[in-house]
Coordinates of C-alpha atoms in Angstrom, one line a residue:
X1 CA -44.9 -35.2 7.1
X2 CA -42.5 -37.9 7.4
X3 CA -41.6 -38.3 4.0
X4 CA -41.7 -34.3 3.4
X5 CA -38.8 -34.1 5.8
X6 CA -36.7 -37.3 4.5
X7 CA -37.0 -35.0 1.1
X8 CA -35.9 -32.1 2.7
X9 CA -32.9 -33.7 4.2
X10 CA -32.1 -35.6 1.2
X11 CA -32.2 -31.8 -0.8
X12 CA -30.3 -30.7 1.8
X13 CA -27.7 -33.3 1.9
X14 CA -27.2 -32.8 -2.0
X15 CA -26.9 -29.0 -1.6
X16 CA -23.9 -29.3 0.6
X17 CA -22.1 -32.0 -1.3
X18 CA -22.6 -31.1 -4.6
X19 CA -23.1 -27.2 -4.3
X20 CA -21.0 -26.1 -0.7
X21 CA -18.2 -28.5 -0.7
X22 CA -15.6 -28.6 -2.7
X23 CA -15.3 -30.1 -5.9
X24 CA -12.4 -33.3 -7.2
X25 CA -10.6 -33.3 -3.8
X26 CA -6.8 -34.1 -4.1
X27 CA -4.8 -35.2 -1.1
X28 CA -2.1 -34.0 -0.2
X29 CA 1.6 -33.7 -0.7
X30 CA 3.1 -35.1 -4.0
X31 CA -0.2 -32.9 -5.2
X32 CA 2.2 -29.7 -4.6
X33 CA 5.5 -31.3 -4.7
X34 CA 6.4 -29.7 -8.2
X35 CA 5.4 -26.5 -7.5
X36 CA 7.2 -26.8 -4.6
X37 CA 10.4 -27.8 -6.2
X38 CA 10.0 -24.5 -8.8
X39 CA 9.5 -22.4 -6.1
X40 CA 13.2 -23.2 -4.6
X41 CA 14.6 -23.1 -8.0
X42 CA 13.4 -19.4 -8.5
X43 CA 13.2 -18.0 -5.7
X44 CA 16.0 -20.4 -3.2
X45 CA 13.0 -21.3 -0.5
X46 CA 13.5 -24.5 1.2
X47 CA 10.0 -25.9 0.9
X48 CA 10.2 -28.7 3.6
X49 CA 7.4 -27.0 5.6
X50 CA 5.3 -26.3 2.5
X51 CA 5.6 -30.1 1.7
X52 CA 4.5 -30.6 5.7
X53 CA 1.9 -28.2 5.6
X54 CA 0.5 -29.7 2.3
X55 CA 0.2 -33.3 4.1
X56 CA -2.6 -32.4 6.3
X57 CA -4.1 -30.2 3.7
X58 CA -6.9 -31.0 1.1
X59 CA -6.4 -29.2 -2.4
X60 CA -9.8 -28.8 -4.6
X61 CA -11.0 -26.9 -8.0
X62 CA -13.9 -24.5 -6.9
X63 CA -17.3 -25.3 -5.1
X64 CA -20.4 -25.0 -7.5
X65 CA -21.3 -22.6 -5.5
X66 CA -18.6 -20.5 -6.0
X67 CA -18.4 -21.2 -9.8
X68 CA -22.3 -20.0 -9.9
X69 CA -20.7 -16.7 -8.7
X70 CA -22.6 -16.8 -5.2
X71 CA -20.2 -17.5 -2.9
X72 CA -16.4 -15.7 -3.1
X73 CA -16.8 -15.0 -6.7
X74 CA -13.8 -12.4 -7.3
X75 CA -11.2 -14.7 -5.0
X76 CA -9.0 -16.5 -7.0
X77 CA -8.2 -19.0 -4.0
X78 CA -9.8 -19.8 -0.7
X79 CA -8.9 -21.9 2.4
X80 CA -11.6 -23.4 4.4
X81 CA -10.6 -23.6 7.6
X82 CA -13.6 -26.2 8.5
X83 CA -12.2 -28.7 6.1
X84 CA -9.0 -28.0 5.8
X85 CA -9.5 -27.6 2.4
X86 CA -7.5 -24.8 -0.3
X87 CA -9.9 -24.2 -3.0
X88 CA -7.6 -23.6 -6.6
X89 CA -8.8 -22.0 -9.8
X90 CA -8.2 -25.0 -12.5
X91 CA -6.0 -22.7 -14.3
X92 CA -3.4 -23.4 -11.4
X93 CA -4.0 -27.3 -11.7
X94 CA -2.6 -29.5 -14.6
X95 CA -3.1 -33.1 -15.3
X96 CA -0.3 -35.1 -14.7
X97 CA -0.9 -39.0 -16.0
X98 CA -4.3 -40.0 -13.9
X99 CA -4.0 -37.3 -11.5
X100 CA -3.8 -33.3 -11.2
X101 CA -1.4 -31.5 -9.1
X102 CA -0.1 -27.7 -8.6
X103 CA 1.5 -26.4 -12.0
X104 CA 5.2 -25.6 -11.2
X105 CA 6.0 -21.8 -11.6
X106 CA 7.2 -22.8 -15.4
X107 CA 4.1 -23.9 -16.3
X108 CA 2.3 -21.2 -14.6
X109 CA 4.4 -18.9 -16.8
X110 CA 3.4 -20.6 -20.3
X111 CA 0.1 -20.6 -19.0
X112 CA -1.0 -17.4 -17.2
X113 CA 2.0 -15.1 -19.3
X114 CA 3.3 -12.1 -17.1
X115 CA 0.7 -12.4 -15.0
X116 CA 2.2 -15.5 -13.4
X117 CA 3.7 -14.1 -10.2
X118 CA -0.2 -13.5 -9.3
X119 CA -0.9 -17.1 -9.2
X120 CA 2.4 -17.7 -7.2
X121 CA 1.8 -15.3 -4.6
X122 CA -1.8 -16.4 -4.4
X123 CA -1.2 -20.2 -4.0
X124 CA 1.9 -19.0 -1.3
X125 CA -0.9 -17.2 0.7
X126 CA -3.0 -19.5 1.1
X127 CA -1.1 -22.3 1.8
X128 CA 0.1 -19.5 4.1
X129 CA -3.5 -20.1 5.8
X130 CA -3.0 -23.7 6.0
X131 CA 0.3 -23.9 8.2
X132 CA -1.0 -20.8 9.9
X133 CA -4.5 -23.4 10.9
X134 CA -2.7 -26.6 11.0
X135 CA 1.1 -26.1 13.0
X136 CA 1.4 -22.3 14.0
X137 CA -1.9 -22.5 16.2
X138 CA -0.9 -26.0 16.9
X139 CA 2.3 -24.8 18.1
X140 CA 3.7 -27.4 16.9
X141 CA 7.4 -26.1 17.1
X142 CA 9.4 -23.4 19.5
X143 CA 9.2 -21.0 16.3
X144 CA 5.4 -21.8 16.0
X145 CA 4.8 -21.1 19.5
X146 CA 7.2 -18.1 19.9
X147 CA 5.1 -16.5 16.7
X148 CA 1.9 -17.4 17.7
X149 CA 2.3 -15.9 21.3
X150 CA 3.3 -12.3 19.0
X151 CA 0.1 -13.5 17.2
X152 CA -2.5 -13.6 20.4
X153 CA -1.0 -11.3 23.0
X154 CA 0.4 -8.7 21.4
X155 CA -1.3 -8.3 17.1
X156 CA -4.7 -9.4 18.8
X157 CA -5.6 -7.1 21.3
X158 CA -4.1 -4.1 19.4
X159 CA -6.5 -5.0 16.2
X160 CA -9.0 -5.0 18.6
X161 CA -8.2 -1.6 20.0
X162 CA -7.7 -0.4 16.7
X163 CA -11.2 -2.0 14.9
X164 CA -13.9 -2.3 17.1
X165 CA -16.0 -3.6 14.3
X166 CA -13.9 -6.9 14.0
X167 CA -14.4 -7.7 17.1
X168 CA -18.3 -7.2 17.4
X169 CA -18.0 -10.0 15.4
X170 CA -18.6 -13.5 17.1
X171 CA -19.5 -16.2 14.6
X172 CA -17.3 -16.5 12.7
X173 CA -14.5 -14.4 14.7
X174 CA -13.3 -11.7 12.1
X175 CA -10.4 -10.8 14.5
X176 CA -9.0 -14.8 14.4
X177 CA -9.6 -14.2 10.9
X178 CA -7.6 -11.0 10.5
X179 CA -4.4 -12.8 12.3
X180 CA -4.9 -15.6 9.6
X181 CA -5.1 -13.3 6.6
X182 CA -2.4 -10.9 8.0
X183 CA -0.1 -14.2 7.6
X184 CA -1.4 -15.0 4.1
X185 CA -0.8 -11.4 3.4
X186 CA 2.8 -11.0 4.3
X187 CA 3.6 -14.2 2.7
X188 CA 1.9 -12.3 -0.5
X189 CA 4.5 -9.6 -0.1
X190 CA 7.3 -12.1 0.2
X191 CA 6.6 -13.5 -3.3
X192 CA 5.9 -10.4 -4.7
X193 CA 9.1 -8.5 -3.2
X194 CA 11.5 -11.3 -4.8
X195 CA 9.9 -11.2 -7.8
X196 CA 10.1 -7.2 -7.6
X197 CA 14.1 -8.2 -7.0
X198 CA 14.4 -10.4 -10.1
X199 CA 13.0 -7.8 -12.3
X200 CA 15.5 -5.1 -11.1
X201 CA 18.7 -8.0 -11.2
X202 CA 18.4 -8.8 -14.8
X203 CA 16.8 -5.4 -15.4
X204 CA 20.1 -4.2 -14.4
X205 CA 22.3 -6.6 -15.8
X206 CA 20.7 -5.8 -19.5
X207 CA 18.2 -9.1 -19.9
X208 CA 15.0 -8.8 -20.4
X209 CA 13.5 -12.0 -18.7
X210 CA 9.6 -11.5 -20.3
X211 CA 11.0 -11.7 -23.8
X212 CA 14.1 -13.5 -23.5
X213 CA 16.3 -10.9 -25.1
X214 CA 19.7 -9.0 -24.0
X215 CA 19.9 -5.6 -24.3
X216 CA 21.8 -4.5 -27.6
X217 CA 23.7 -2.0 -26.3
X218 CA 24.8 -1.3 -22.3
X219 CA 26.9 1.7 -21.8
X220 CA 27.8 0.8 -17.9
X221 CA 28.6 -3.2 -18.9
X222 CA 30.8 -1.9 -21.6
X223 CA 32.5 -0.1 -20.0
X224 CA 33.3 -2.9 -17.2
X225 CA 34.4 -5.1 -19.8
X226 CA 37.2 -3.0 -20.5
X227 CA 38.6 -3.9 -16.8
X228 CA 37.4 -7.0 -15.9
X229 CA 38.0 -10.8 -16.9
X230 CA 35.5 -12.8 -19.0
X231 CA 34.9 -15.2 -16.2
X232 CA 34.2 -12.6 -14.1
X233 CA 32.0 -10.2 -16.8
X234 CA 29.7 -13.3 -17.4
X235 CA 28.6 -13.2 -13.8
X236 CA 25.9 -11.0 -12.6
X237 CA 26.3 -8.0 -11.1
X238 CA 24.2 -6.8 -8.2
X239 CA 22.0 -4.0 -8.7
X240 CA 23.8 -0.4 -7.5
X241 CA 20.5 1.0 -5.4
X242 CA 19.3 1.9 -2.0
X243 CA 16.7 -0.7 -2.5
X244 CA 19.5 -3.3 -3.0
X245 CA 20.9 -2.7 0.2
X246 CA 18.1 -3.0 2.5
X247 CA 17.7 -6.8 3.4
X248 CA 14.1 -8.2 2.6
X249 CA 13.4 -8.4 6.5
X250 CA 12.8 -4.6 6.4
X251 CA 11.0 -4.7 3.2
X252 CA 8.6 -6.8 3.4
X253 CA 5.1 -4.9 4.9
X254 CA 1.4 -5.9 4.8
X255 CA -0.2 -2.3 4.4
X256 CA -3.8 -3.6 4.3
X257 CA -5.8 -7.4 4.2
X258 CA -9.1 -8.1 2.9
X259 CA -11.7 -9.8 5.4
X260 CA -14.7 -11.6 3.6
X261 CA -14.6 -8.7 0.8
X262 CA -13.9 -5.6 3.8
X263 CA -10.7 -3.6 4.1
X264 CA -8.8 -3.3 7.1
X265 CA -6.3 -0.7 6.5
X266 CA -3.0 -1.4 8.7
X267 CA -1.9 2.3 8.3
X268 CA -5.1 3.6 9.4
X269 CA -4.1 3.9 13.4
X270 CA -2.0 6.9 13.4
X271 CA -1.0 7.1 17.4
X272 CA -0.8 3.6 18.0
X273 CA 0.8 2.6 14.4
X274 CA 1.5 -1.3 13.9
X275 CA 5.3 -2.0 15.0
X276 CA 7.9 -3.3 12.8
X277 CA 9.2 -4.9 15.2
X278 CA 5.9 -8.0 14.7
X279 CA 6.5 -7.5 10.8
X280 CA 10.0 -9.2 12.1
X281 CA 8.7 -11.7 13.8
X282 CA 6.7 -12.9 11.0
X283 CA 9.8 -12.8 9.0
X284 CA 12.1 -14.6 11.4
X285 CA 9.3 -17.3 11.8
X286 CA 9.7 -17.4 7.7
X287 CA 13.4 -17.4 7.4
X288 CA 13.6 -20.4 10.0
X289 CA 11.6 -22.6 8.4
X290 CA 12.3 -21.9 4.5
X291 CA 15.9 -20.3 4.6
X292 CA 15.4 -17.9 1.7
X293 CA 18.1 -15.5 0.6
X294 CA 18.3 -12.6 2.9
X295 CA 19.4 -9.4 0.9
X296 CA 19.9 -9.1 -2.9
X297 CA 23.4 -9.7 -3.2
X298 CA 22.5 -13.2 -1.8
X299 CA 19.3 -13.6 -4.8
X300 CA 21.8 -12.8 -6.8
X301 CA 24.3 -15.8 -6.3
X302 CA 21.2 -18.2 -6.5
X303 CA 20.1 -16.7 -9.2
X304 CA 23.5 -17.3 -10.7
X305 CA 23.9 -20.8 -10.4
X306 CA 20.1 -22.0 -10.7
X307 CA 18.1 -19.1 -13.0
X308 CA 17.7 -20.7 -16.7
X309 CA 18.3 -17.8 -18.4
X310 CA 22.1 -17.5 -17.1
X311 CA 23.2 -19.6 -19.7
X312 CA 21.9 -17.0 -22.9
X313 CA 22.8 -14.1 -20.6
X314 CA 26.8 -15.4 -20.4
X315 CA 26.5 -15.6 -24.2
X316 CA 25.3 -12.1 -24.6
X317 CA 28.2 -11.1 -21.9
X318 CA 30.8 -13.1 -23.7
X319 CA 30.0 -11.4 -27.0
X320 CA 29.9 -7.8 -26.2
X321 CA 33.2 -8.5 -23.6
X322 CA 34.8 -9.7 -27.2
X323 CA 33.3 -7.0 -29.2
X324 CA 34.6 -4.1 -26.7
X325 CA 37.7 -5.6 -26.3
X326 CA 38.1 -6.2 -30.5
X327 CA 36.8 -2.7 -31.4
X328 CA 39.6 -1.1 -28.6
X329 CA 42.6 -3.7 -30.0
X330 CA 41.3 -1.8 -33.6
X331 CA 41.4 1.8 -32.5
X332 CA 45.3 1.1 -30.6
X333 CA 46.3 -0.3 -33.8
X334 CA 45.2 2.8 -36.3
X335 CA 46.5 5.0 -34.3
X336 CA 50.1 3.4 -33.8
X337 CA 49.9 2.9 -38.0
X338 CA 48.9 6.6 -38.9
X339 CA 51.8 8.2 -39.8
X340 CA 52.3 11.7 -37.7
X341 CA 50.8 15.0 -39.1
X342 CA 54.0 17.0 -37.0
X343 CA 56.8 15.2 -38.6
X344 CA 55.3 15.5 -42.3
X345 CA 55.0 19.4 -41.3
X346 CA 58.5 19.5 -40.6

């Protein structure tokens, strides 16, 4: 019997480090520096607290486990709260001399096409999980602890009220786990929501940013350039729309999360809806810490000075301001040269 169980305990110690745990762990910050640093030239995040958050975080490729398909098959990322571990498709890692790290939001683009965003917002989330385990619980600053109070006494109890099935849950606590995901979720919208925004800016402003092309022709620009200096006409505009004018504070909404594959449907609870008023607090607890631009017309002026394509769209700009303005000078000058009908009558 003796040696039955030392091979049973030596099976079972294999299972859980090569099947359960993670697989090529990575430590820690410099693995997501430059996807940090991509992040605030896109979108104008300071990324400090990522960078903090990613030093007491673990980043990994899948379990074998879950690349069997057994465990969290259709996720494309995981945090494990246990080990403090994010779990990354390779597709979002790239070697980078002996080690791998995060792909910056470039690379991501070249190699996930459209689609990239997706990735974004998925890595955001769940390093959204991490700060949320490691200093928002911790309350490890005023912010932290003013949030996380919203968090327990006020989110809690009213999920509680409001899902009785979450919290007939003990082991593991699915309503602790709703707070978590309700965090990764709104940080989903965030990326998704400024994305949404750059679309509409150079949607707008006649540039197509999938295919790298201006629009040929742009009735409204054209019509600008008549009255405007080139300086001025190279700059973008900011999108003319409701939308536009609501800051991203009131924009931003989680409308359901996803617990262990089940749907908790936030709009479900019809006399005692969730209040905006905690969707703010998650926001203001965001805005502290990574300072992002507030409303469009302030994407816009980042966008301006940092987006790469600026450079091809002020080309495009320059030559339809000279082309409206040449094609004008033209028409003035046939008709001051056409002799006039009346005075040959006469």
């Amino acid at each position: 019997m003796p040696i039955l169980k030392g091979y049973l305990k030596l099976t079972l110690n294999f299972v859980f480090v090569f099947c359960v745990l993670p697989t090529h762990l990575w430590a820690r910050g410099e693995f997501v520096r430059p996807f940090a640093e991509s992040l605030n030239r896109a979108l104008g995040f300071d990324t400090a607290r990522m960078l903090r958050t990613s030093e007491s975080t673990l980043f990994a490729h899948p379990s074998l486990l879950r690349q069997w398909g057994i465990i969290n098959n259709s996720a494309a990322a995981t945090y494990n709260g246990v080990i403090n571990t994010i779990e990354l498709e390779k597709a979002a890692t790239i070697r980078d001399g002996e080690k791998n790290r995060l792909r910056t939001l470039e690379e991501l683009k070249e190699n996930s096409g459209h689609a990239y965003p997706s990735m974004v917002s998925t890595i955001f989330h769940e390093l959204g999980h991490a700060e949320y385990d490691t200093l928002i619980e911790e309350g490890t600053t005023p912010q932290d602890k003013t949030l996380h109070s919203v968090m327990e006494n006020e989110i809690r109890p009213w999920l509680k009220d409001n899902y009785p099935h979450l919290k007939r849950s003990f082991f593991p606590n699915k309503v602790s786990i709703a707070l978590s995901e309700l965090y990764g979720y709104y940080r989903t919208d965030i990326i998704e929501r400024y994305f949404e925004d750059m679309d509409d800016i150079f949607l707008y402003n006649g540039y197509n940013r999938y295919n790298k092309s201006c629009f040929k022709r742009h009735k409204k620009l054209e019509a600008m350039a008549l009255n405007m200096e080139l300086v001025d006409f190279q700059k973008l505009l900011v999108p003319d729309s409701d939308k536009a004018r609501i800051p991203f504070r009131d924009r931003v909404v989680v409308n359901q999360i996803w617990i262990q594959g089940g749907e908790v449907d936030l709009l479900k609870p019809k006399d005692s809806p969730f209040k905006k008023q905690w969707y703010h607090a998650i926001w203001d607890h965001f805005a502290h810490f990574y300072n992002p631009p507030q409303n469009t017309a302030e994407f816009v002026a980042h966008l301006q000075n940092r987006h790469p394509a600026m450079n091809q769209l002020k080309e495009c700009r320059t030559a339809m301001w000279n082309s409206v303005r040449n094609t004008v000078a033209a028409s003035s000058s046939v008709a001051v040269s056409s002799p006039s009908m009346t005075g040959l009558e006469q």
